Tab-separated table of C-alpha atoms in Angstrom:
chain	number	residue	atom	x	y	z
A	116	UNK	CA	-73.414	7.652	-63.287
A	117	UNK	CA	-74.364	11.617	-63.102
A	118	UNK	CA	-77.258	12.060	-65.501
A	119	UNK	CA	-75.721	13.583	-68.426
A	120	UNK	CA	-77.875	16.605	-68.409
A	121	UNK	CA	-77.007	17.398	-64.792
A	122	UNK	CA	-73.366	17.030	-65.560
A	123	UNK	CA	-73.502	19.690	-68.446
A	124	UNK	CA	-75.557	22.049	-66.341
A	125	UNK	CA	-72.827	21.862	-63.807
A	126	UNK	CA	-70.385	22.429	-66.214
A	127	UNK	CA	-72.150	25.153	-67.440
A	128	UNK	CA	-71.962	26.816	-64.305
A	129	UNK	CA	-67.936	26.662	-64.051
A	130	UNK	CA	-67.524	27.868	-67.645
A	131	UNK	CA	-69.648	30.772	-67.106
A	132	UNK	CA	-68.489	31.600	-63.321
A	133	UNK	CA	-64.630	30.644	-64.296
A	134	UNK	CA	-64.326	30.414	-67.783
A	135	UNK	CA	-63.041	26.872	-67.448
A	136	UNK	CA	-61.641	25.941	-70.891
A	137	UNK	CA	-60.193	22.583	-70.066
A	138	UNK	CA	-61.781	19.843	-67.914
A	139	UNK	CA	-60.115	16.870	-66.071
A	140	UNK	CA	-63.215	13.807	-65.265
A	141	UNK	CA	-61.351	12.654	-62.026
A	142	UNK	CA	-62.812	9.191	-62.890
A	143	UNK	CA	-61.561	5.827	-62.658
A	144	UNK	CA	-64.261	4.542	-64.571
A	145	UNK	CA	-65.305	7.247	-67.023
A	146	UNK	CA	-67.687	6.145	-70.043
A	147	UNK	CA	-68.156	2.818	-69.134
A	148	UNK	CA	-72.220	2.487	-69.607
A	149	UNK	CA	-72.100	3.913	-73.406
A	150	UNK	CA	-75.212	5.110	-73.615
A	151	UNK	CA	-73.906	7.460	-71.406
A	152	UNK	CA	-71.047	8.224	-73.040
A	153	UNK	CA	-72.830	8.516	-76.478
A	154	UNK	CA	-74.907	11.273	-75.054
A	155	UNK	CA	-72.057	12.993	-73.031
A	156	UNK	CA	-69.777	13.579	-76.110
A	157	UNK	CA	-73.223	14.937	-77.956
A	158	UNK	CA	-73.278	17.611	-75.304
A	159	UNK	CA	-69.996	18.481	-74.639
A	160	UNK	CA	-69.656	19.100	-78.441
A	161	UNK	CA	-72.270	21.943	-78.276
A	162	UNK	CA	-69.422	23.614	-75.420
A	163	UNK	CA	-65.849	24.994	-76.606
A	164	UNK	CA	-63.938	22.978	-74.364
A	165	UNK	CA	-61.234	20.610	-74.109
A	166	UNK	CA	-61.093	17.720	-71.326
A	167	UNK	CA	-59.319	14.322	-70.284
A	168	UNK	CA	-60.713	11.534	-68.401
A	169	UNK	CA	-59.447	8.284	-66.316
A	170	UNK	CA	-61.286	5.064	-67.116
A	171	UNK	CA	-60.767	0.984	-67.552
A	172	UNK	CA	-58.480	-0.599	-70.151
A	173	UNK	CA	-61.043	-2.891	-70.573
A	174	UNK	CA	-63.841	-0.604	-70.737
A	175	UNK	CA	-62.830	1.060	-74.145
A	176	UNK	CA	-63.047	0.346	-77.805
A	177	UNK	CA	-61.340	2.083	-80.876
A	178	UNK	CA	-64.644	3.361	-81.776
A	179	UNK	CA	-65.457	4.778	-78.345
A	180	UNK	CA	-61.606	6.604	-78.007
A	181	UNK	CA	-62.777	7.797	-81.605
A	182	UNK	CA	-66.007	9.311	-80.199
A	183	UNK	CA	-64.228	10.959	-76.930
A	184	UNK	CA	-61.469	12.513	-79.518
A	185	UNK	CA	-63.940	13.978	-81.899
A	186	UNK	CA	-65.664	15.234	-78.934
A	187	UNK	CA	-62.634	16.874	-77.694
A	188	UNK	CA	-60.982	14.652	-75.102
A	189	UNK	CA	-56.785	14.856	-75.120
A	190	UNK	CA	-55.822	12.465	-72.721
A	191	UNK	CA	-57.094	8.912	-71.879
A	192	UNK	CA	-55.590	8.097	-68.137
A	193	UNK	CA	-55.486	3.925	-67.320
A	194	UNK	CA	-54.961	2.514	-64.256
A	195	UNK	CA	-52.262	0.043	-65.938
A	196	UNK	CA	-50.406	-0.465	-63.079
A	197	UNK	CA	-47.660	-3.140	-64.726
A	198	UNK	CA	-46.558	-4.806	-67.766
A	199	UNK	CA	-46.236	-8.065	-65.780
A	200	UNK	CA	-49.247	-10.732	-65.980
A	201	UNK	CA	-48.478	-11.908	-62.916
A	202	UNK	CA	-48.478	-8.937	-61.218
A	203	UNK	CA	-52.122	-8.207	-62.505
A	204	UNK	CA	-53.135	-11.084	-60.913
A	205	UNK	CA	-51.322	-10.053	-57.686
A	206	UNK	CA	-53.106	-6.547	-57.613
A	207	UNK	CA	-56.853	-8.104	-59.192
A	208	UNK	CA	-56.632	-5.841	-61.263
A	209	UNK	CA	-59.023	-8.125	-63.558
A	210	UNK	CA	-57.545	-7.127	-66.495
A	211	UNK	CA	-55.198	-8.721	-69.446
A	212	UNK	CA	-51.962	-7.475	-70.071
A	213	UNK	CA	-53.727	-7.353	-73.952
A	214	UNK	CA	-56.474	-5.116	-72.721
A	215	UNK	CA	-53.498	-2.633	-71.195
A	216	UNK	CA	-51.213	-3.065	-74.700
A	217	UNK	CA	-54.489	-2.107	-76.978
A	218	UNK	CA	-56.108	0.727	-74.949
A	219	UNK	CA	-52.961	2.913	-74.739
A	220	UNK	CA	-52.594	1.913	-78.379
A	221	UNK	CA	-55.973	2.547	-79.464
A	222	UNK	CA	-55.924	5.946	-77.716
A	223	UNK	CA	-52.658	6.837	-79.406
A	224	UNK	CA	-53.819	6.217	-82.496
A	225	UNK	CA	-57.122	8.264	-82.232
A	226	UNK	CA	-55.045	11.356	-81.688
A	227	UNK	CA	-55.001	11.236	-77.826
A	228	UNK	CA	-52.499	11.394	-74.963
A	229	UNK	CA	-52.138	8.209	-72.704
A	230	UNK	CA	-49.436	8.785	-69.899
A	231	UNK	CA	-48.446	5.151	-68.730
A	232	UNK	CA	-49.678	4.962	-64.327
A	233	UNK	CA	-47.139	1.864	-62.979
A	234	UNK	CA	-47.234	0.657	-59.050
A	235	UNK	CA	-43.774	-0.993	-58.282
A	236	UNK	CA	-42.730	-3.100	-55.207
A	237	UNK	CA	-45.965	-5.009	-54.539
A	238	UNK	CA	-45.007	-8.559	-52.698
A	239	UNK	CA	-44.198	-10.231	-55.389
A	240	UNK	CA	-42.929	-8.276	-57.644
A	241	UNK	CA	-39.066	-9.451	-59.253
A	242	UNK	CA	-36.461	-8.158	-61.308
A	243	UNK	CA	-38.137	-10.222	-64.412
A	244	UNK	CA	-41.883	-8.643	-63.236
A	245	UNK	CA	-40.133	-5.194	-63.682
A	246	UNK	CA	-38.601	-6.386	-66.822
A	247	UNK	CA	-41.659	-7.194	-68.352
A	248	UNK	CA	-43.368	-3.873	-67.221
A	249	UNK	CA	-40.123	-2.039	-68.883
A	250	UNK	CA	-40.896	-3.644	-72.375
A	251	UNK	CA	-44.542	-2.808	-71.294
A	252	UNK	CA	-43.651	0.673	-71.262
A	253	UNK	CA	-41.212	1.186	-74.079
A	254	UNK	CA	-44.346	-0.232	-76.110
A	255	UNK	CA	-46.818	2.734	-75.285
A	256	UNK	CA	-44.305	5.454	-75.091
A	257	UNK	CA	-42.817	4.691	-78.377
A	258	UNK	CA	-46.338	4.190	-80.615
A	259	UNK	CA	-46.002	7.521	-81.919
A	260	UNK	CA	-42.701	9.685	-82.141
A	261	UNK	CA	-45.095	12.721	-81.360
A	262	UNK	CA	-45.196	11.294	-77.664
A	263	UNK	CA	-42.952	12.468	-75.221
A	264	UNK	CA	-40.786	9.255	-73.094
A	265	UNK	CA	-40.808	11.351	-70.511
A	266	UNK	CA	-44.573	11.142	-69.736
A	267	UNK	CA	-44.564	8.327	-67.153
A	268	UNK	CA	-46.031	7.974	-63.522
A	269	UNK	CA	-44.427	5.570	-61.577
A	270	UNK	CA	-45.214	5.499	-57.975
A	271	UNK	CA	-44.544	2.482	-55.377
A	272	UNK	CA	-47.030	0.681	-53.557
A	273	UNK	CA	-48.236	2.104	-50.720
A	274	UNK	CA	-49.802	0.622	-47.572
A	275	UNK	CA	-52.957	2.286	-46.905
A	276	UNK	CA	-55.750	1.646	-44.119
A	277	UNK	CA	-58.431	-0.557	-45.298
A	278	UNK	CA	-56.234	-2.304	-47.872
A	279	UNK	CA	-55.411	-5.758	-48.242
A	280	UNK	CA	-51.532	-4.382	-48.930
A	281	UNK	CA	-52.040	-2.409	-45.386
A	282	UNK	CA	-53.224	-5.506	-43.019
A	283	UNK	CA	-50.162	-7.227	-44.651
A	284	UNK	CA	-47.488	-5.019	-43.960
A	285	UNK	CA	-49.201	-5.188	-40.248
A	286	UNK	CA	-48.943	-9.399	-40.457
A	287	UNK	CA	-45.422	-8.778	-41.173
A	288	UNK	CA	-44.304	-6.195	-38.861
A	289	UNK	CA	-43.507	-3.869	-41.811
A	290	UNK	CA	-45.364	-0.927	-40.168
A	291	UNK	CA	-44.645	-1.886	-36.364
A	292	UNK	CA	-46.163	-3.765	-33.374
A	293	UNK	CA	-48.133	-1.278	-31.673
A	294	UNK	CA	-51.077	1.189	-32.138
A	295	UNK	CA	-48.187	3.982	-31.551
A	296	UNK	CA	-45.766	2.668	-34.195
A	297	UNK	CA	-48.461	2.523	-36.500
A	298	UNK	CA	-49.793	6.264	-35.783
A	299	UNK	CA	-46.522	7.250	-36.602
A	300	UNK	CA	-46.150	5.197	-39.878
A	301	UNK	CA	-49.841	6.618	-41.073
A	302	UNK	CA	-47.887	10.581	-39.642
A	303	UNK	CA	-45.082	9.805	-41.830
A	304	UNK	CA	-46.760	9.162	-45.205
A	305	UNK	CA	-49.558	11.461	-44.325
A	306	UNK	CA	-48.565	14.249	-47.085
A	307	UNK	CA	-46.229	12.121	-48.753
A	308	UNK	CA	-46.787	11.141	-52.439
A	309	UNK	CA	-46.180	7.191	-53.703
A	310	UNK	CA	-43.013	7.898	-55.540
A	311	UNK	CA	-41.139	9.120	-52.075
A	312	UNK	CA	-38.911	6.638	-51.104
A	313	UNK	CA	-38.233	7.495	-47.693
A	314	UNK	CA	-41.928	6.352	-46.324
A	315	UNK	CA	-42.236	3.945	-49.252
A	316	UNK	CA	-42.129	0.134	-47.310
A	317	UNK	CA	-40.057	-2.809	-49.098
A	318	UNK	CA	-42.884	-5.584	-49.796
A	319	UNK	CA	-40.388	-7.631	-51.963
A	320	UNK	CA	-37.821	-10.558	-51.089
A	321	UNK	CA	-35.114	-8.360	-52.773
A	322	UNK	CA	-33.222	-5.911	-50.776
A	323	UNK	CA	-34.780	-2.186	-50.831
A	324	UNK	CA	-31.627	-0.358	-52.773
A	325	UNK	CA	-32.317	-2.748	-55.811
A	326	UNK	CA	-36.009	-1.411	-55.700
A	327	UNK	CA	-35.343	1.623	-55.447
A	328	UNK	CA	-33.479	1.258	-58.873
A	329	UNK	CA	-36.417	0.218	-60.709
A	330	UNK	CA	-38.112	3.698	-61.339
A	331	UNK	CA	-35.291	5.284	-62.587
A	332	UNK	CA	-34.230	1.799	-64.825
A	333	UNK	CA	-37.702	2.234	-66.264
A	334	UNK	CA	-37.470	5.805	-67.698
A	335	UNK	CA	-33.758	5.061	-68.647
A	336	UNK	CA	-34.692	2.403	-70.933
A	337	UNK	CA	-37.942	4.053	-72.205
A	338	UNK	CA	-35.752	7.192	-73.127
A	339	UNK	CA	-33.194	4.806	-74.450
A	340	UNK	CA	-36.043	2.564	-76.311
A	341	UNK	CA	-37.322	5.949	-77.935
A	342	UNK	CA	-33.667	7.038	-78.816
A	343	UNK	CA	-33.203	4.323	-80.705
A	344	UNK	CA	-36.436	4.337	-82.618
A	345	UNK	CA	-37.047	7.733	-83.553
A	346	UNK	CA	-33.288	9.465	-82.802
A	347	UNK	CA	-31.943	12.105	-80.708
A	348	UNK	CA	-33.090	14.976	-81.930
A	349	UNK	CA	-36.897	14.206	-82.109
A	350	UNK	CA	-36.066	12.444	-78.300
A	351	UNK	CA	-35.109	16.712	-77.604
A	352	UNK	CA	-38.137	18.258	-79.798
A	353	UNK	CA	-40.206	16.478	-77.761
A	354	UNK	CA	-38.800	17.507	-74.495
A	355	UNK	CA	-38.838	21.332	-75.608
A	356	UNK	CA	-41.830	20.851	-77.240
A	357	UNK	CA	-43.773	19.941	-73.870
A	358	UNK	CA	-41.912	22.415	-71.947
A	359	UNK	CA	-41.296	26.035	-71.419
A	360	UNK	CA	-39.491	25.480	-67.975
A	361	UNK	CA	-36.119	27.392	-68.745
A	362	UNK	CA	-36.078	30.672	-67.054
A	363	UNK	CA	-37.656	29.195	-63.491
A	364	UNK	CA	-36.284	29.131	-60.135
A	365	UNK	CA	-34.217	25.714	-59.696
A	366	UNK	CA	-36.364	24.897	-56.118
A	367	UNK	CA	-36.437	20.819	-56.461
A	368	UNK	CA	-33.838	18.520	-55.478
A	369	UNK	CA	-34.089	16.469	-58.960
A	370	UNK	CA	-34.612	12.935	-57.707
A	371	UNK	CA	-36.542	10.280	-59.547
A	372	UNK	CA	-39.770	12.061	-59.882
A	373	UNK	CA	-42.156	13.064	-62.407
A	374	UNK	CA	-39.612	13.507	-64.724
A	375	UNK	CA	-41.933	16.416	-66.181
A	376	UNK	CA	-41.964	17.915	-63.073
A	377	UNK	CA	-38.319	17.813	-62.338
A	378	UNK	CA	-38.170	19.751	-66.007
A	379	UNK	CA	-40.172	22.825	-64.572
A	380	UNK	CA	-37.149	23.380	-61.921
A	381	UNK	CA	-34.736	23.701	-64.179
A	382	UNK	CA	-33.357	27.420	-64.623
A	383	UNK	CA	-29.785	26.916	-67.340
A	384	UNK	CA	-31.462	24.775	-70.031
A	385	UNK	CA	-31.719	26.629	-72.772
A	386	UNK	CA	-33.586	25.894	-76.326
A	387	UNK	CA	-31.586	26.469	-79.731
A	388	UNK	CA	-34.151	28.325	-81.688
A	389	UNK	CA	-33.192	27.367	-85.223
A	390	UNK	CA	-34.239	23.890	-84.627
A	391	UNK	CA	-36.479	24.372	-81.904
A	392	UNK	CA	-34.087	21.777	-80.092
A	393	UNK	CA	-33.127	21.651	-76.292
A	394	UNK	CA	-29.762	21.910	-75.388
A	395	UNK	CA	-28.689	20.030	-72.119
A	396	UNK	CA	-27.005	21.906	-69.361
A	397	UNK	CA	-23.741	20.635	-68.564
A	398	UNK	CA	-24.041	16.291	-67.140
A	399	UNK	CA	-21.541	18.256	-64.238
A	400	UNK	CA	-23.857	20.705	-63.883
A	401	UNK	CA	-26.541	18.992	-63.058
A	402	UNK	CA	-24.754	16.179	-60.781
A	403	UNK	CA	-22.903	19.112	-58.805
A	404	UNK	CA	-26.346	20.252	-58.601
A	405	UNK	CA	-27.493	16.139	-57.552
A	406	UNK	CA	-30.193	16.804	-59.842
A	407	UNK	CA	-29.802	12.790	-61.013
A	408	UNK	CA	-33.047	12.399	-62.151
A	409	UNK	CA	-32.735	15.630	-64.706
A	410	UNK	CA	-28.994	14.407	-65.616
A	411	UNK	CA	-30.947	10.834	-66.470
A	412	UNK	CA	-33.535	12.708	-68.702
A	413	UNK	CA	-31.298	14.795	-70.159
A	414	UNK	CA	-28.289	12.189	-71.437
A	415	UNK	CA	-30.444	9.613	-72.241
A	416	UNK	CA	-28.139	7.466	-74.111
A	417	UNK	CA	-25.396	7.705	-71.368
A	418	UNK	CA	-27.395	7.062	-68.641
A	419	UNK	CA	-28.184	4.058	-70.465
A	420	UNK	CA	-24.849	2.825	-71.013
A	421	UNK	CA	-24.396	3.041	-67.125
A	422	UNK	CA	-27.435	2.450	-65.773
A	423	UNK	CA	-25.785	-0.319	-63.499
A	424	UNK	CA	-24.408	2.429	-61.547
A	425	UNK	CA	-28.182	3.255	-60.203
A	426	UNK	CA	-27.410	1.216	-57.066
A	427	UNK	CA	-24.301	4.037	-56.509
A	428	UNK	CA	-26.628	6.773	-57.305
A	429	UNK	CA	-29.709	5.559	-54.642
A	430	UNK	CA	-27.241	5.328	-52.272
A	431	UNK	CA	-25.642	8.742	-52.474
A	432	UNK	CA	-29.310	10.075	-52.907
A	433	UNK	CA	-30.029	7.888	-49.494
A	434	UNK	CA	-26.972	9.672	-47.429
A	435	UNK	CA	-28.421	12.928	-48.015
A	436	UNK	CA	-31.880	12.499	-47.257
A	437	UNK	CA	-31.117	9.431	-44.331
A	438	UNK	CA	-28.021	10.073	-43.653
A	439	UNK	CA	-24.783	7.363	-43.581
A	440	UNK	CA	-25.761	5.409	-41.086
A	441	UNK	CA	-29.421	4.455	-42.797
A	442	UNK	CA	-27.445	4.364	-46.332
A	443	UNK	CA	-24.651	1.854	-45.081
A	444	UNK	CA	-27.883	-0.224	-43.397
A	445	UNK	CA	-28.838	-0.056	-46.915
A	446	UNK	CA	-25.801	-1.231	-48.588
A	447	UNK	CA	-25.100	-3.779	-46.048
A	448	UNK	CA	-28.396	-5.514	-46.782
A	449	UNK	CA	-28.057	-5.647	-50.214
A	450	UNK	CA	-24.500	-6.685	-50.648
A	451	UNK	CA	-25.500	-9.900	-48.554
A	452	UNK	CA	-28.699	-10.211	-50.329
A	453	UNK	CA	-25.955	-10.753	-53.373
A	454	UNK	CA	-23.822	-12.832	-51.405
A	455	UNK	CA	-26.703	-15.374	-50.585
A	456	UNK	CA	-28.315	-14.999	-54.069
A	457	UNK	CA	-24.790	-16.154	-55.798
A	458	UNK	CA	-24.299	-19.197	-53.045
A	459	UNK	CA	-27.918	-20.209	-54.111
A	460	UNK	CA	-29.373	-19.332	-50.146
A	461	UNK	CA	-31.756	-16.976	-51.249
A	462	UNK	CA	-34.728	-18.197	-52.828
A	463	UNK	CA	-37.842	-16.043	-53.626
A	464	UNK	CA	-41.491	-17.160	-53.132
A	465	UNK	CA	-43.048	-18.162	-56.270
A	466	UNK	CA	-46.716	-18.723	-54.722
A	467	UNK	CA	-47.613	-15.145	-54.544
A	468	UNK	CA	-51.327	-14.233	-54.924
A	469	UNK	CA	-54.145	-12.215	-54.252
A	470	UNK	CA	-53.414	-10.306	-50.982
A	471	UNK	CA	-57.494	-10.207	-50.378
A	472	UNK	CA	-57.048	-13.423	-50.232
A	473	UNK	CA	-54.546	-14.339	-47.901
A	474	UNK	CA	-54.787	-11.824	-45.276
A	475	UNK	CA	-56.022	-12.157	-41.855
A	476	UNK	CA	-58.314	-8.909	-41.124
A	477	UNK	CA	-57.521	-8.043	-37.415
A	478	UNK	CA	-57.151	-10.781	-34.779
A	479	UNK	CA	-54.353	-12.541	-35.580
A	480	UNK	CA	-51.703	-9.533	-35.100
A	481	UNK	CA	-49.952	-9.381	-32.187
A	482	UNK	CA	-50.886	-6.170	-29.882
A	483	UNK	CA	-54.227	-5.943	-31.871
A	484	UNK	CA	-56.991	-3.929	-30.983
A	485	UNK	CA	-60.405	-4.579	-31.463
A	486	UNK	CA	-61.386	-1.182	-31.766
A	487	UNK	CA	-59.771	-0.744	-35.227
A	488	UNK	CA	-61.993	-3.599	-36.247
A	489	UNK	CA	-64.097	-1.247	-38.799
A	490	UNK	CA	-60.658	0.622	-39.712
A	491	UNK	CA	-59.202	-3.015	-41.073
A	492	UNK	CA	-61.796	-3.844	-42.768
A	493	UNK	CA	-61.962	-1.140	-44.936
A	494	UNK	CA	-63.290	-1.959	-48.337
């Protein structure tokens, strides 16, 4: 850790030179050693500033979220990952699914923001895995009926040099067979975030349009879950209440991203001042527009009732950005993935474990090259 004092004399700097009023600790492991963190909300107290930090679901405490509140902290970011024990385990994440359930708790009740950070689509990972991580997340985003559904990342695993996941796409020919394929895999996802699907790489046994189902099935039930719990109308205070997005240029195609994201493109919404309440655009509106994603947010309980249609909706969202010939690949694959799962031919692997464990750095891959020895091995 940065000495405390050298911290706030570097923050001291900013707030003077930019009068910075808001600070984001770009930490993984923030506050951990709490004698450190002790002293660091003392000081920051003595500055009129607001911050958020990342840190370890295991690393916290009610009393220590208590501290970082009262010391003006807003948002507590956790690597959670999944909902799914087994999945944990998968990514050694060497945490409990308990540790995840009571820090985004803990932080909710100490007055804080927590937005939920999932990884789908590591080898392994099921139908029931994502189940799990959906009651996971209707959990945290539902503690409070001052927190917004909406606030969710959920990216896909993504193969990355010096990774265990990244020597074992390269074992199983997910990223090519040569040096050149592979240059152009690492080109392709170069400025790509983890939520795009067309670089993302299917690491399941199930066929890629199911997983590309999963992100939108898991803010579809959340906004369903919260529905439910605390009713429409506080489901659309929320939404306005986080938002200001109405009178922007529509520039974003409306897929299954950040959902708050996909809120700052829209340009027709408009808010019904008496209540402070959104009110929707048009559902044809927004699918002449193929802004799915938005039309998901924004009917919540609809989307629900046909959220089996998502496999439709990836594939129409695939023949524009692949074209037919990619989407009907797609299709193809997973109508006979259905057709072997119902004559009992498929069956998935239930040994799964720690990919650190199981994969051979370099050597064993056909074409290899020594010379990207220290590249493999990464960390």
């Amino acid at each position: 850790f940065i000495p405390v004092d050298i911290c706030m004399q570097r923050l001291d700097k900013i707030i003077e030179k930019y009068n910075v009023g808001f600070l984001y600790a770009a930490d993984e492991n923030f506050g951990t050693d709490k004698r450190w963190l002790e002293e660091f909300c003392e000081q920051i107290k003595k500055r009129d500033i607001l911050f958020a930090v990342g840190t370890r679901a295991k690393g916290v405490t009610p009393d220590s979220l208590r501290m970082l509140r009262e010391a003006g902290c807003t948002d507590v970011t956790y690597g959670n990952e999944t909902g799914s024990e087994r999945m944990l385990e998968i990514m050694e994440k060497k945490v409990s699914i308990e540790d995840n359930y009571n820090a985004v708790k803990w932080a909710i009740e100490a007055g804080m923001n927590s937005i939920v950070q999932l990884v789908c689509g590591m080898p392994g990972e099921t139908p029931e895995t994502i189940a799990e991580t959906i009651e996971f997340t209707k959990y945290c985003n539902t503690v409070s009926p001052n927190q917004n559904p909406n606030d969710l990342s959920v990216n896909y695993a993504q193969a990355l040099p010096g990774t265990p996941l990244y020597e074992h796409a390269r074992e199983n020919g997910l990223i090519g067979k040569t040096l050149e394929e592979e240059e152009k895999y690492l080109l392709a996802i170069s400025d790509r975030d983890a939520h795009d699907e067309t670089t993302t790489l299917n690491f399941t046994d199930y066929p890629k349009l199911t997983c590309e189902t999963w992100r939108p099935l898991i803010t579809i039930e959340v906004n369903y879950h919260y529905v439910k719990r605390f009713g429409i109308d506080q489901y659309f205070k929320v939404i306005a209440r986080d938002t200001d997005y109405f009178h922007r240029p529509a520039n974003d195609t409306g897929y299954y991203a950040n959902p708050k994201r996909l809120l700052d493109t829209l340009s027709f919404g408009k808010k019904a001042s008496q209540k402070d309440r959104l009110v929707p655009p048009s559902l044809f509106s927004l699918v002449i527009r193929r802004q799915y994603g938005l039309a998901i947010m924004m009917y919540p309980v609809m989307a629900y009732r046909f959220r089996k249609m998502l496999p439709f909706l990836v594939f129409i969202k695939n023949i524009k950005i692949k074209g037919i010939k990619y989407s009907l690949g797609v299709v193809a694959e997973y109508f006979s993935f259905m057709f072997a799962k119902k004559s009992s031919l498929f069956n998935s692997k239930d040994d799964y474990k720690s990919l650190r464990k199981i994969v051979k750095i370099a050597g064993d891959v056909d074409n290899d090259d020594n010379s990207m020895l220290a590249l493999r091995k990464g960390r």
